Coordinates of C-alpha atoms in Angstrom, one line a residue:
M216 CA 44.9 -73.8 -32.5
K217 CA 43.1 -72.7 -35.5
K218 CA 45.5 -70.6 -37.3
R219 CA 45.3 -68.7 -40.4
L220 CA 48.3 -70.1 -41.9
L221 CA 49.4 -70.4 -45.6
A222 CA 52.6 -72.2 -46.7
V223 CA 53.2 -71.5 -50.3
S224 CA 56.3 -72.1 -52.2
S225 CA 57.2 -70.0 -55.4
I226 CA 60.1 -70.4 -58.0
V227 CA 61.8 -67.1 -58.8
V228 CA 64.6 -67.6 -61.3
F229 CA 67.4 -65.5 -61.9
A230 CA 70.3 -65.7 -64.7
L231 CA 73.7 -64.6 -64.1
A232 CA 75.9 -63.3 -66.9
V233 CA 79.0 -61.9 -66.4
D234 CA 82.3 -60.4 -67.9
G235 CA 85.1 -60.5 -65.4
A236 CA 82.7 -60.0 -62.4
A237 CA 79.4 -61.7 -61.7
F238 CA 76.1 -59.8 -62.0
A239 CA 72.5 -61.2 -62.2
Y240 CA 69.3 -60.0 -63.8
W241 CA 65.8 -61.5 -64.2
T242 CA 65.0 -64.0 -66.8
A243 CA 61.4 -64.3 -68.3
P244 CA 59.1 -65.3 -65.4
P245 CA 59.2 -69.0 -64.9
S246 CA 56.2 -71.5 -65.5
G247 CA 54.6 -73.1 -62.5
G248 CA 52.8 -72.5 -59.7
S249 CA 52.0 -73.7 -56.0
S250 CA 49.4 -74.4 -53.5
G251 CA 49.2 -73.7 -49.7
S252 CA 47.6 -75.6 -46.8
A253 CA 46.0 -74.3 -43.6
E254 CA 47.1 -76.0 -40.5
S255 CA 44.3 -78.2 -40.3
G256 CA 45.4 -79.8 -43.7
N257 CA 42.5 -78.3 -45.9
S258 CA 44.0 -76.8 -49.0
I259 CA 43.9 -73.0 -49.6
A260 CA 44.4 -72.1 -53.1
L261 CA 47.1 -69.4 -53.5
A262 CA 49.8 -69.3 -56.4
L263 CA 52.9 -67.2 -56.5
S264 CA 54.9 -66.4 -59.6
S265 CA 57.8 -64.1 -60.7
A266 CA 56.8 -60.9 -62.3
T267 CA 58.9 -58.6 -64.7
P268 CA 62.3 -57.7 -63.3
T269 CA 63.1 -54.2 -62.5
A270 CA 66.9 -54.2 -61.8
A271 CA 70.0 -56.2 -62.2
L272 CA 71.9 -57.9 -59.3
Y273 CA 75.7 -57.5 -58.8
P274 CA 78.2 -58.9 -56.4
G275 CA 77.8 -56.7 -53.1
G276 CA 74.6 -55.4 -54.4
Q277 CA 71.0 -55.7 -53.7
T278 CA 67.8 -55.8 -56.1
N279 CA 64.1 -55.7 -55.7
V280 CA 62.0 -58.8 -55.9
S281 CA 58.7 -58.6 -57.8
L282 CA 56.1 -61.4 -57.9
N283 CA 52.3 -61.9 -58.5
A284 CA 50.3 -63.6 -55.8
S285 CA 47.0 -64.9 -57.6
N286 CA 44.1 -66.1 -55.5
S287 CA 41.4 -68.1 -56.8
N288 CA 39.3 -68.2 -53.4
A289 CA 35.9 -66.3 -53.0
F290 CA 37.3 -64.6 -50.0
A291 CA 40.3 -62.3 -49.8
V292 CA 43.5 -63.5 -48.3
S293 CA 46.1 -61.6 -46.2
I294 CA 49.8 -62.4 -46.7
K295 CA 51.4 -61.3 -43.5
S296 CA 55.2 -62.2 -44.6
L297 CA 57.3 -63.5 -47.3
V298 CA 60.2 -65.6 -46.3
L299 CA 62.9 -67.9 -47.9
D300 CA 61.5 -71.4 -47.8
M301 CA 64.8 -73.2 -46.6
S302 CA 63.2 -76.6 -46.9
Q303 CA 63.6 -76.6 -50.7
G304 CA 66.9 -76.3 -52.6
T305 CA 70.1 -75.7 -50.6
G306 CA 68.9 -73.2 -47.9
G307 CA 66.3 -71.9 -50.0
F308 CA 68.1 -71.6 -53.3
A309 CA 69.2 -73.9 -56.3
V310 CA 71.6 -73.4 -58.9
D311 CA 71.2 -75.0 -62.6
A312 CA 73.4 -78.2 -63.3
G313 CA 75.7 -76.5 -65.7
H314 CA 76.9 -74.0 -62.9
S315 CA 77.4 -76.3 -59.9
G316 CA 80.6 -74.2 -59.1
C317 CA 78.2 -71.4 -58.2
A318 CA 78.1 -71.3 -54.2
T319 CA 74.3 -70.3 -53.1
S320 CA 76.0 -69.4 -49.7
A321 CA 76.6 -65.9 -51.6
L322 CA 73.0 -65.2 -51.9
N323 CA 70.7 -63.8 -49.1
F324 CA 66.8 -63.1 -49.1
T325 CA 65.5 -60.8 -46.3
T326 CA 62.4 -61.9 -44.8
Q327 CA 59.7 -59.2 -45.8
T328 CA 56.7 -58.3 -43.3
N329 CA 53.7 -56.4 -43.5
S330 CA 51.8 -55.8 -40.4
S331 CA 48.8 -54.6 -42.3
G332 CA 49.2 -57.4 -44.8
W333 CA 49.4 -57.7 -48.5
I334 CA 45.6 -58.2 -49.4
V335 CA 45.1 -60.2 -52.3
P336 CA 41.5 -59.8 -53.8
A337 CA 39.0 -62.7 -54.1
N338 CA 39.4 -64.4 -57.7
S339 CA 41.9 -61.8 -58.3
F340 CA 45.8 -61.2 -58.2
L341 CA 48.5 -58.7 -56.7
L342 CA 51.7 -57.4 -57.7
I343 CA 54.1 -57.4 -54.9
T344 CA 57.3 -55.7 -55.0
L345 CA 59.9 -56.5 -52.5
S346 CA 62.4 -53.5 -52.1
N347 CA 66.1 -54.7 -52.0
A348 CA 65.0 -58.1 -50.7
L349 CA 67.8 -60.2 -52.5
E350 CA 71.4 -59.7 -51.9
M351 CA 74.5 -61.3 -53.6
G352 CA 77.5 -61.2 -51.6
A353 CA 80.8 -59.1 -52.8
G354 CA 82.7 -62.6 -52.9
A355 CA 80.2 -64.3 -55.4
A356 CA 82.4 -66.8 -57.6
N357 CA 83.0 -66.2 -61.4
A358 CA 81.4 -69.7 -61.7
C359 CA 78.1 -67.9 -61.3
Q360 CA 78.5 -66.3 -64.8
G361 CA 75.4 -67.2 -66.7
A362 CA 73.9 -69.6 -64.0
S363 CA 70.2 -69.6 -63.4
I364 CA 69.2 -69.5 -59.6
T365 CA 66.2 -70.6 -58.3
T366 CA 64.8 -68.9 -55.2
Y367 CA 62.1 -70.4 -53.0
L368 CA 59.6 -68.3 -51.3
M369 CA 57.2 -69.1 -48.6
A370 CA 54.1 -66.9 -48.1
N371 CA 52.5 -66.6 -44.6
S372 CA 49.3 -65.1 -43.2
A373 CA 50.3 -66.2 -39.5
T374 CA 48.1 -64.4 -37.4
A375 CA 45.9 -66.9 -35.5
Y376 CA 42.3 -66.0 -35.0
S377 CA 42.4 -67.4 -31.6
D378 CA 45.3 -65.3 -30.7
T379 CA 43.3 -62.4 -31.9
V380 CA 40.4 -63.0 -29.8
S381 CA 42.3 -64.2 -26.7
S382 CA 44.4 -60.9 -26.6
T383 CA 41.2 -58.8 -26.6
G384 CA 40.4 -57.1 -23.6
G385 CA 37.5 -58.2 -21.5
L386 CA 37.5 -61.7 -22.6
L387 CA 35.8 -64.1 -20.2
N388 CA 35.0 -67.4 -22.1
H389 CA 36.0 -68.6 -25.5
Y390 CA 34.4 -71.6 -26.8
R391 CA 36.4 -72.8 -29.9
L392 CA 33.7 -75.7 -30.5
N393 CA 36.4 -77.6 -32.2
E394 CA 36.0 -80.7 -30.1
A395 CA 36.9 -83.6 -32.3
A396 CA 34.7 -86.7 -33.1
L397 CA 36.3 -89.9 -33.0
S398 CA 33.9 -91.4 -35.4
S399 CA 30.9 -89.5 -37.2
D400 CA 28.6 -90.6 -39.9
T401 CA 25.3 -89.3 -41.4
F402 CA 24.7 -92.5 -43.7
S403 CA 24.4 -90.4 -46.4
G404 CA 24.8 -92.3 -49.8
T405 CA 22.8 -94.4 -52.2
A406 CA 20.0 -96.3 -50.9
G407 CA 20.8 -100.1 -50.6
T408 CA 24.5 -99.7 -50.1
A409 CA 25.7 -102.3 -47.9
L410 CA 27.4 -100.4 -44.6
E411 CA 30.8 -102.3 -45.4
S412 CA 30.9 -100.3 -48.6
H413 CA 30.1 -97.0 -47.4
V414 CA 32.4 -94.6 -45.8
G415 CA 31.2 -92.1 -43.3
E416 CA 32.4 -88.4 -42.4
M417 CA 35.1 -89.1 -39.9
G418 CA 36.7 -92.5 -38.6
A419 CA 33.8 -94.5 -40.3
T420 CA 35.0 -97.4 -42.5
W421 CA 32.8 -100.2 -41.2
T422 CA 33.5 -103.7 -40.7
T423 CA 30.7 -106.4 -39.9
T424 CA 31.2 -108.9 -37.3
L425 CA 29.2 -111.6 -39.0
P426 CA 28.8 -114.3 -38.1
L427 CA 29.4 -113.2 -34.5
W428 CA 26.7 -114.0 -32.1
G429 CA 24.5 -115.3 -35.0
A430 CA 24.2 -112.3 -36.7
D431 CA 23.1 -113.3 -40.2
T432 CA 22.7 -110.1 -42.4
G433 CA 24.3 -106.7 -42.9
A434 CA 23.0 -103.2 -42.8
V435 CA 22.1 -100.9 -45.6
L436 CA 21.4 -97.1 -46.4
T437 CA 18.0 -96.1 -46.9
D438 CA 16.5 -93.8 -49.3
A439 CA 16.3 -91.0 -46.4
G440 CA 19.8 -91.2 -45.8
R441 CA 19.6 -93.6 -42.6
L442 CA 20.8 -96.9 -41.6
R443 CA 18.4 -100.1 -41.2
K444 CA 19.0 -103.8 -40.9
A445 CA 18.7 -105.5 -44.2
D446 CA 15.4 -107.2 -45.1
S447 CA 14.1 -110.3 -42.9
S448 CA 16.9 -111.3 -40.9
Y449 CA 18.1 -111.6 -37.3
A450 CA 20.9 -109.2 -36.9
S451 CA 23.5 -107.0 -38.0
V452 CA 26.7 -105.6 -35.8
Y453 CA 29.4 -103.5 -37.0
Y454 CA 32.3 -101.5 -35.6
S455 CA 34.0 -98.5 -37.0
S456 CA 37.6 -97.9 -38.1
A457 CA 37.9 -95.1 -35.5
T458 CA 40.6 -96.0 -32.7
P459 CA 39.8 -94.2 -29.3
A460 CA 42.6 -92.8 -27.3
S461 CA 41.4 -93.9 -24.3
A462 CA 38.3 -95.9 -22.8
D463 CA 36.6 -93.0 -21.8
Y464 CA 34.2 -91.7 -24.7
R465 CA 30.3 -91.5 -25.7
V466 CA 28.7 -93.2 -28.5
S467 CA 25.5 -91.9 -29.9
A468 CA 23.1 -92.2 -32.6
D469 CA 19.6 -91.0 -33.4
I470 CA 16.9 -93.6 -33.3
R471 CA 14.1 -92.9 -36.0
V472 CA 10.9 -94.9 -35.4
M473 CA 9.2 -95.5 -38.8
T474 CA 6.8 -97.8 -37.6
S475 CA 6.5 -100.2 -34.7
V476 CA 7.7 -103.8 -35.4
A477 CA 7.5 -106.4 -32.9
Y478 CA 11.0 -107.6 -31.5
D479 CA 12.8 -104.9 -33.2
Q480 CA 15.9 -103.7 -31.6
V481 CA 18.8 -101.1 -32.2
G482 CA 21.5 -99.8 -30.3
V483 CA 25.1 -98.7 -30.1
I484 CA 28.2 -100.6 -28.6
G485 CA 31.4 -99.3 -26.9
R486 CA 34.7 -100.9 -25.9
F487 CA 34.0 -103.4 -28.2
D488 CA 36.9 -106.1 -28.3
T489 CA 37.4 -107.0 -31.9
A490 CA 39.9 -110.0 -31.0
N491 CA 37.0 -111.7 -28.9
T492 CA 34.7 -114.1 -31.1
L493 CA 32.4 -114.5 -28.3
G494 CA 31.9 -110.9 -27.9
T495 CA 32.8 -108.5 -25.1
Y496 CA 31.5 -105.1 -25.1
Y497 CA 28.9 -102.8 -23.5
I498 CA 25.5 -102.0 -25.2
A499 CA 22.7 -99.5 -25.0
R500 CA 19.9 -100.4 -26.9
Y501 CA 16.0 -100.0 -27.3
S502 CA 13.5 -103.1 -27.5
Q503 CA 10.4 -102.3 -29.2
T504 CA 8.5 -105.2 -27.6
A505 CA 9.7 -104.4 -23.9
A506 CA 9.1 -100.7 -24.8
A507 CA 12.3 -99.8 -22.8
F508 CA 16.0 -99.1 -23.3
F509 CA 18.4 -101.5 -21.9
L510 CA 22.0 -101.3 -20.8
F511 CA 24.0 -104.4 -20.9
R512 CA 27.6 -105.6 -20.1
V513 CA 28.6 -108.5 -22.4
V514 CA 31.8 -110.6 -21.6
N515 CA 32.8 -113.6 -23.7
G516 CA 29.1 -113.8 -24.9
E517 CA 27.5 -113.7 -21.5
W518 CA 24.9 -111.0 -21.2
V519 CA 24.5 -109.1 -17.8
S520 CA 21.7 -106.3 -17.2
L521 CA 23.0 -103.0 -15.8
G522 CA 19.5 -101.5 -15.7
Q523 CA 16.7 -100.5 -17.8
Y524 CA 14.3 -97.4 -18.5
G525 CA 10.7 -98.0 -19.8
Q526 CA 9.6 -95.5 -22.4
A527 CA 7.1 -96.1 -25.3
L528 CA 8.5 -94.5 -28.5
V529 CA 6.2 -92.7 -31.0
D530 CA 6.2 -93.8 -34.7
G531 CA 7.6 -91.0 -36.9
S532 CA 9.5 -89.5 -33.9
T533 CA 13.5 -89.3 -33.3
Y534 CA 15.3 -90.0 -30.0
R535 CA 18.9 -89.6 -29.2
L536 CA 20.4 -92.7 -27.6
S537 CA 23.9 -92.4 -25.9
L538 CA 26.3 -95.0 -24.4
D539 CA 28.6 -93.0 -21.9
L540 CA 31.8 -94.6 -20.7
S541 CA 34.0 -92.8 -18.3
G542 CA 36.0 -95.2 -16.0
T543 CA 33.8 -97.6 -14.1
T544 CA 30.7 -95.4 -14.6
I545 CA 28.7 -96.8 -17.4
R546 CA 25.5 -94.7 -18.4
L547 CA 22.5 -94.7 -20.8
L548 CA 21.2 -91.3 -22.0
V549 CA 18.2 -90.6 -24.0
D550 CA 18.1 -87.1 -25.5
G551 CA 21.0 -85.8 -23.4
V552 CA 19.1 -87.2 -20.1
E553 CA 20.6 -89.8 -17.9
R554 CA 18.2 -92.7 -17.7
V555 CA 20.4 -95.5 -16.5
S556 CA 23.6 -95.3 -14.6
A557 CA 25.7 -98.4 -13.2
V558 CA 29.2 -99.1 -11.8
D559 CA 30.9 -101.8 -13.4
S560 CA 34.7 -102.6 -14.0
A561 CA 34.4 -105.8 -16.2
I562 CA 35.5 -104.2 -19.3
S563 CA 38.4 -101.8 -19.2
G564 CA 39.9 -101.8 -22.6
T565 CA 39.5 -99.2 -25.1
G566 CA 38.0 -101.4 -27.7
R567 CA 36.0 -99.9 -30.7
V568 CA 32.6 -98.3 -31.3
G569 CA 29.7 -99.5 -33.5
T570 CA 26.1 -100.3 -34.2
V571 CA 23.7 -103.1 -33.5
L572 CA 20.4 -103.6 -35.5
G573 CA 18.0 -106.4 -34.6
M574 CA 19.0 -109.2 -32.1
G575 CA 15.3 -109.7 -31.1
W576 CA 14.8 -112.7 -29.1
N577 CA 11.6 -114.7 -27.8
G578 CA 13.1 -118.0 -26.7
A579 CA 14.9 -118.2 -30.0
P580 CA 16.4 -115.5 -32.6
V581 CA 13.5 -113.6 -34.1
H582 CA 13.8 -112.4 -37.9
T583 CA 12.2 -109.2 -38.3
D584 CA 11.4 -107.7 -41.7
I585 CA 12.8 -104.2 -41.8
T586 CA 12.3 -102.0 -45.0
N587 CA 12.8 -98.2 -45.7
T588 CA 9.5 -97.4 -44.4
T589 CA 9.4 -99.9 -41.5
G590 CA 10.8 -100.6 -38.1
M591 CA 13.7 -98.6 -36.3
H592 CA 16.7 -97.0 -38.3
L593 CA 19.8 -95.3 -37.1
D594 CA 21.0 -92.0 -38.2
N595 CA 23.7 -89.3 -37.2
F596 CA 26.2 -91.8 -35.5
Q597 CA 29.0 -90.1 -33.5
A598 CA 31.7 -91.2 -31.0
S599 CA 33.6 -88.6 -29.2
N600 CA 36.3 -88.4 -26.5
T601 CA 35.1 -85.0 -25.4
P602 CA 31.4 -84.5 -25.3
V603 CA 31.8 -81.2 -23.2
V604 CA 32.1 -77.7 -24.5
V605 CA 35.7 -76.6 -23.8
D606 CA 36.4 -72.9 -22.7
S607 CA 39.7 -72.3 -23.9
K608 CA 39.9 -68.9 -21.9
G609 CA 38.5 -69.7 -18.6
S610 CA 37.2 -72.8 -16.9
N611 CA 33.5 -72.4 -17.5
T612 CA 33.1 -75.8 -19.4
G613 CA 29.7 -76.6 -20.6
E614 CA 27.9 -79.7 -22.1
Y615 CA 26.2 -80.6 -25.3
F616 CA 22.9 -82.2 -25.4
G617 CA 20.6 -83.8 -27.9
G618 CA 22.9 -85.2 -30.7
V619 CA 25.2 -82.4 -31.4
L620 CA 27.4 -83.4 -34.4
L621 CA 31.2 -82.3 -33.7
G622 CA 34.1 -82.1 -36.4
H623 CA 32.3 -80.0 -39.2
N624 CA 34.2 -77.7 -41.3
G625 CA 34.9 -74.5 -39.3
A626 CA 34.4 -70.9 -40.2
V627 CA 37.9 -69.5 -39.9
A628 CA 40.0 -69.8 -43.0
Q629 CA 39.0 -73.4 -43.4
A630 CA 40.9 -74.4 -40.4
G631 CA 39.6 -76.4 -37.5
T632 CA 35.9 -77.4 -36.8
A633 CA 32.5 -76.3 -35.9
V634 CA 29.5 -77.9 -34.3
L635 CA 26.1 -78.8 -36.2
F636 CA 23.0 -78.7 -34.6
D637 CA 19.9 -80.2 -36.3
G638 CA 17.2 -77.8 -35.3
V639 CA 15.3 -80.5 -33.3
D640 CA 16.5 -81.0 -29.9
D641 CA 20.5 -80.2 -30.1
Y642 CA 21.7 -77.6 -27.9
A643 CA 24.8 -76.8 -25.8
S644 CA 24.7 -75.1 -22.3
I645 CA 27.1 -73.2 -20.3
S646 CA 26.8 -71.2 -17.0
R647 CA 26.2 -67.5 -17.6
Q648 CA 29.1 -65.1 -16.4
I649 CA 28.1 -61.9 -18.2
A650 CA 25.5 -59.3 -17.0
D651 CA 26.5 -55.7 -17.2
D652 CA 28.6 -54.4 -20.1
F653 CA 29.2 -57.3 -22.4
S654 CA 29.8 -58.4 -25.9
I655 CA 28.7 -61.8 -27.6
E656 CA 30.7 -62.9 -30.6
F657 CA 30.2 -66.0 -32.7
W658 CA 30.2 -67.2 -36.4
F659 CA 27.2 -69.0 -37.8
K660 CA 26.3 -70.7 -41.1
S661 CA 22.3 -71.8 -41.7
T662 CA 19.6 -72.2 -44.3
Q663 CA 17.1 -72.1 -41.7
G664 CA 15.8 -69.4 -39.1
R665 CA 12.2 -69.1 -37.3
N666 CA 9.7 -66.4 -37.6
T667 CA 9.8 -62.8 -38.8
Q668 CA 8.7 -61.0 -35.7
P669 CA 10.9 -58.0 -34.3
D670 CA 11.8 -59.8 -31.1
W671 CA 15.0 -61.9 -30.7
W672 CA 13.0 -64.3 -28.7
S673 CA 10.9 -65.3 -31.6
G674 CA 13.9 -66.3 -33.8
A675 CA 15.9 -69.6 -33.9
G676 CA 18.3 -69.2 -30.8
M677 CA 21.7 -69.1 -31.8
V678 CA 23.5 -67.6 -28.5
D679 CA 20.8 -67.1 -26.1
A680 CA 19.6 -66.6 -22.4
E681 CA 15.9 -66.0 -22.7
V682 CA 13.7 -66.5 -19.7
A683 CA 9.9 -66.5 -20.4
G684 CA 8.4 -63.3 -19.3
S685 CA 9.7 -59.6 -19.4
L686 CA 12.8 -60.1 -17.3
N687 CA 16.4 -59.3 -17.2
D688 CA 17.7 -61.4 -20.0
F689 CA 19.3 -61.4 -23.5
G690 CA 20.3 -63.2 -26.4
V691 CA 20.6 -63.5 -30.4
S692 CA 18.7 -65.3 -32.8
L693 CA 18.1 -66.0 -36.9
R694 CA 14.9 -65.1 -38.4
S695 CA 13.3 -67.2 -41.5
D696 CA 14.3 -64.2 -43.8
G697 CA 17.7 -64.5 -42.8
K698 CA 18.0 -61.4 -40.5
V699 CA 19.8 -61.6 -37.2
V700 CA 18.1 -60.4 -34.2
A701 CA 19.5 -59.5 -30.7
G702 CA 18.1 -57.9 -27.7
T703 CA 17.5 -57.7 -24.0
G704 CA 14.7 -57.8 -21.7
N705 CA 12.7 -55.9 -19.2
P706 CA 11.2 -54.4 -21.3
D707 CA 11.9 -56.3 -24.4
V708 CA 14.1 -54.3 -26.8
S709 CA 15.5 -56.0 -29.7
V710 CA 17.8 -54.9 -32.8
V711 CA 16.9 -56.5 -36.2
S712 CA 19.9 -56.6 -38.6
T713 CA 19.6 -54.3 -41.5
G714 CA 21.0 -56.8 -43.9
T715 CA 18.8 -59.7 -44.8
G716 CA 19.2 -63.3 -46.3
Y717 CA 22.3 -64.5 -44.0
N718 CA 20.6 -67.9 -44.0
N719 CA 22.4 -68.5 -47.3
T720 CA 24.9 -71.4 -46.5
A721 CA 27.8 -69.1 -46.1
W722 CA 29.6 -68.3 -42.7
H723 CA 28.8 -65.0 -41.2
H724 CA 30.4 -63.3 -38.2
V725 CA 28.1 -61.6 -35.6
V726 CA 28.8 -59.5 -32.6
F727 CA 26.4 -58.0 -30.2
T728 CA 27.4 -55.5 -27.5
R729 CA 25.5 -54.0 -24.6
T730 CA 26.5 -50.9 -22.4
K731 CA 25.0 -51.2 -18.9
A732 CA 25.4 -47.4 -18.2
T733 CA 23.3 -46.1 -21.2
G734 CA 21.7 -49.5 -22.2
A735 CA 23.1 -48.9 -25.7
L736 CA 22.9 -52.1 -27.8
K737 CA 24.8 -52.5 -31.1
L738 CA 24.5 -55.3 -33.5
Y739 CA 27.2 -56.0 -36.1
V740 CA 27.2 -58.5 -38.9
D741 CA 30.2 -59.5 -41.2
G742 CA 32.4 -56.8 -39.4
V743 CA 29.8 -53.7 -40.0
S744 CA 27.2 -52.0 -38.0
A745 CA 23.7 -53.8 -38.6
G746 CA 21.8 -51.7 -36.1
T747 CA 21.3 -50.3 -32.8
A748 CA 18.7 -49.9 -29.9
T749 CA 18.5 -48.6 -26.4
G750 CA 17.5 -51.1 -23.5
N751 CA 17.5 -51.2 -19.8
T752 CA 20.4 -50.4 -17.7
N753 CA 19.7 -53.3 -15.2
S754 CA 22.2 -56.1 -14.6
L755 CA 21.0 -59.0 -16.8
T756 CA 20.9 -61.6 -14.1
T757 CA 17.8 -63.6 -14.5
P758 CA 19.1 -66.3 -16.5
T759 CA 21.4 -69.1 -15.1
S760 CA 22.6 -70.3 -18.2
I761 CA 23.5 -69.4 -21.9
N762 CA 22.4 -71.9 -24.7
F763 CA 23.9 -72.5 -28.0
G764 CA 21.6 -73.8 -30.6
R765 CA 18.3 -72.8 -29.2
M766 CA 16.3 -70.4 -26.8
A767 CA 17.5 -71.0 -23.3
N768 CA 13.7 -71.4 -22.3
G769 CA 13.8 -74.8 -24.4
S770 CA 12.2 -73.4 -27.5
N771 CA 13.2 -72.5 -31.1
H772 CA 15.9 -74.7 -32.1
F773 CA 18.6 -73.6 -34.3
E774 CA 19.5 -75.7 -37.6
G775 CA 22.9 -75.1 -38.7
S776 CA 26.7 -74.6 -37.5
L777 CA 28.1 -72.4 -34.8
D778 CA 31.9 -71.5 -34.3
E779 CA 34.3 -69.5 -32.3
V780 CA 31.7 -68.2 -29.5
A781 CA 33.3 -65.5 -27.4
L782 CA 31.9 -63.8 -24.4
Y783 CA 33.3 -60.6 -22.8
N784 CA 32.6 -58.4 -20.0
S785 CA 33.6 -55.2 -22.1
V786 CA 32.0 -53.6 -24.9
L787 CA 34.0 -54.2 -28.4
S788 CA 34.5 -51.2 -30.3
A789 CA 33.7 -51.0 -34.1
A790 CA 37.2 -51.3 -35.0
T791 CA 37.9 -54.2 -33.0
V792 CA 34.8 -56.1 -34.7
T793 CA 36.1 -55.2 -38.0
A794 CA 39.5 -56.5 -37.0
H795 CA 38.2 -59.8 -35.9
F796 CA 36.0 -60.2 -38.9
S797 CA 39.2 -59.6 -41.0
A798 CA 41.2 -62.2 -38.9
G799 CA 38.6 -64.7 -39.4
G800 CA 39.4 -64.9 -43.2
S801 CA 36.5 -63.2 -44.8

């Protein structure tokens, strides 16, 4: 779950100086800071330190605890509770070495909660006073005289965004879009870098199989951030460091055709057995000379064709090649469309995933000359166990198409992941389950957008159910000036956001609501109203599907990231929208 969770330690020091009976008072604030972490492991900077003392502490008594919370982030942080960090010291307390006879069992810190949250402003600090939070037992030993006691506190903002959404009335579908990639590499880096010296975004430290199968060279990064075979050579074969959890997964990569080179070949491999020196794996590849995609099984170096699909590739174009492995069903897909399918049980091991460049053959190995401007290159490599769009609320599972990249940084408090669309052919599709009263909620980040017309269907489709013509449809898009547009059809009515420039690489929260009885349309961006309009009062049932990342009619692809798409059969109130935005860690 994507929890907005901060776990931050603070040192609060007390000195005990007594005459006949123990009492305590604050010393000068100690030096030192702390750091926190979200559940995903990404760091959130938040520091707690002791503030000026306001009262003394005596045996049998209580005192206030005052502290400063410093926030160096560009967004506000809400602290929901302050608790004793019992993993540190002795049950959350420590006594200086000169007073070892002072038992910390005499001390007690009462957990402090704030349902509204202590809001620490962006790039600022907040003084927090916890009334009577620290208590000393009446039986505190005289050995505590003059002691310095360290109290460890932990700050939490423990409301999970997903819990906030899932507890909202009318929720039908919740697409967290946090399906994780096993291995992901965009091949960004210095041109000429050998692949084995490069580290990709996720599970992508590469190992060359030289000299397996006569491979005689490596692969290098291009000046455009892609991967090509190095110079004039026969072949390069690599596998990534990712270890799949099962043998069922999909391996994909973009094929970028710079120019056509005879006998040039590129592809992806799966279930690759790293211990077999003869070669055991499945491979999906394209042959320039044959002008076709091929699916092969290779066992102990013996090749068996599982099928092929003829298609001439165009210079300057990009195609998404996928090898899909599910039990004994082995498939080759091009741009998300199945082109070859076979049933084969020869290779059942999990194996590894990887890339192949070259391996041209004309009665003997053919050495092709591939440069930064010639031949076929690979880009946006990805392997995933779960290429489906998971509905965490219901059972309306969808599917990714093109080459949607998984595992990118998410919108909610730096926790979890999002998906990235390329603006060319990437999108996701789910079945439509809303038609009357509804709310569409999501987060987006982009530098793109399309057109500046006032109709939602002219922008880059983010969450959309557009059908060509004046029909009962709907959707939300992004314009090139950074305005968000949402609307319904028959007749076409759109709301254009009052704010602009939302295509600024920052995450933004969007909610679009529709009330069937009145046709009322409302658009919210980043928790506040961004415009209203009135559309028809029909059931919007023309579209059968909703697309993420393009118009549902197949046009106007979106370039950027989407996260946390939620669909409701209810109309969210303005207060609920604001609460969701706040829960997301704005």
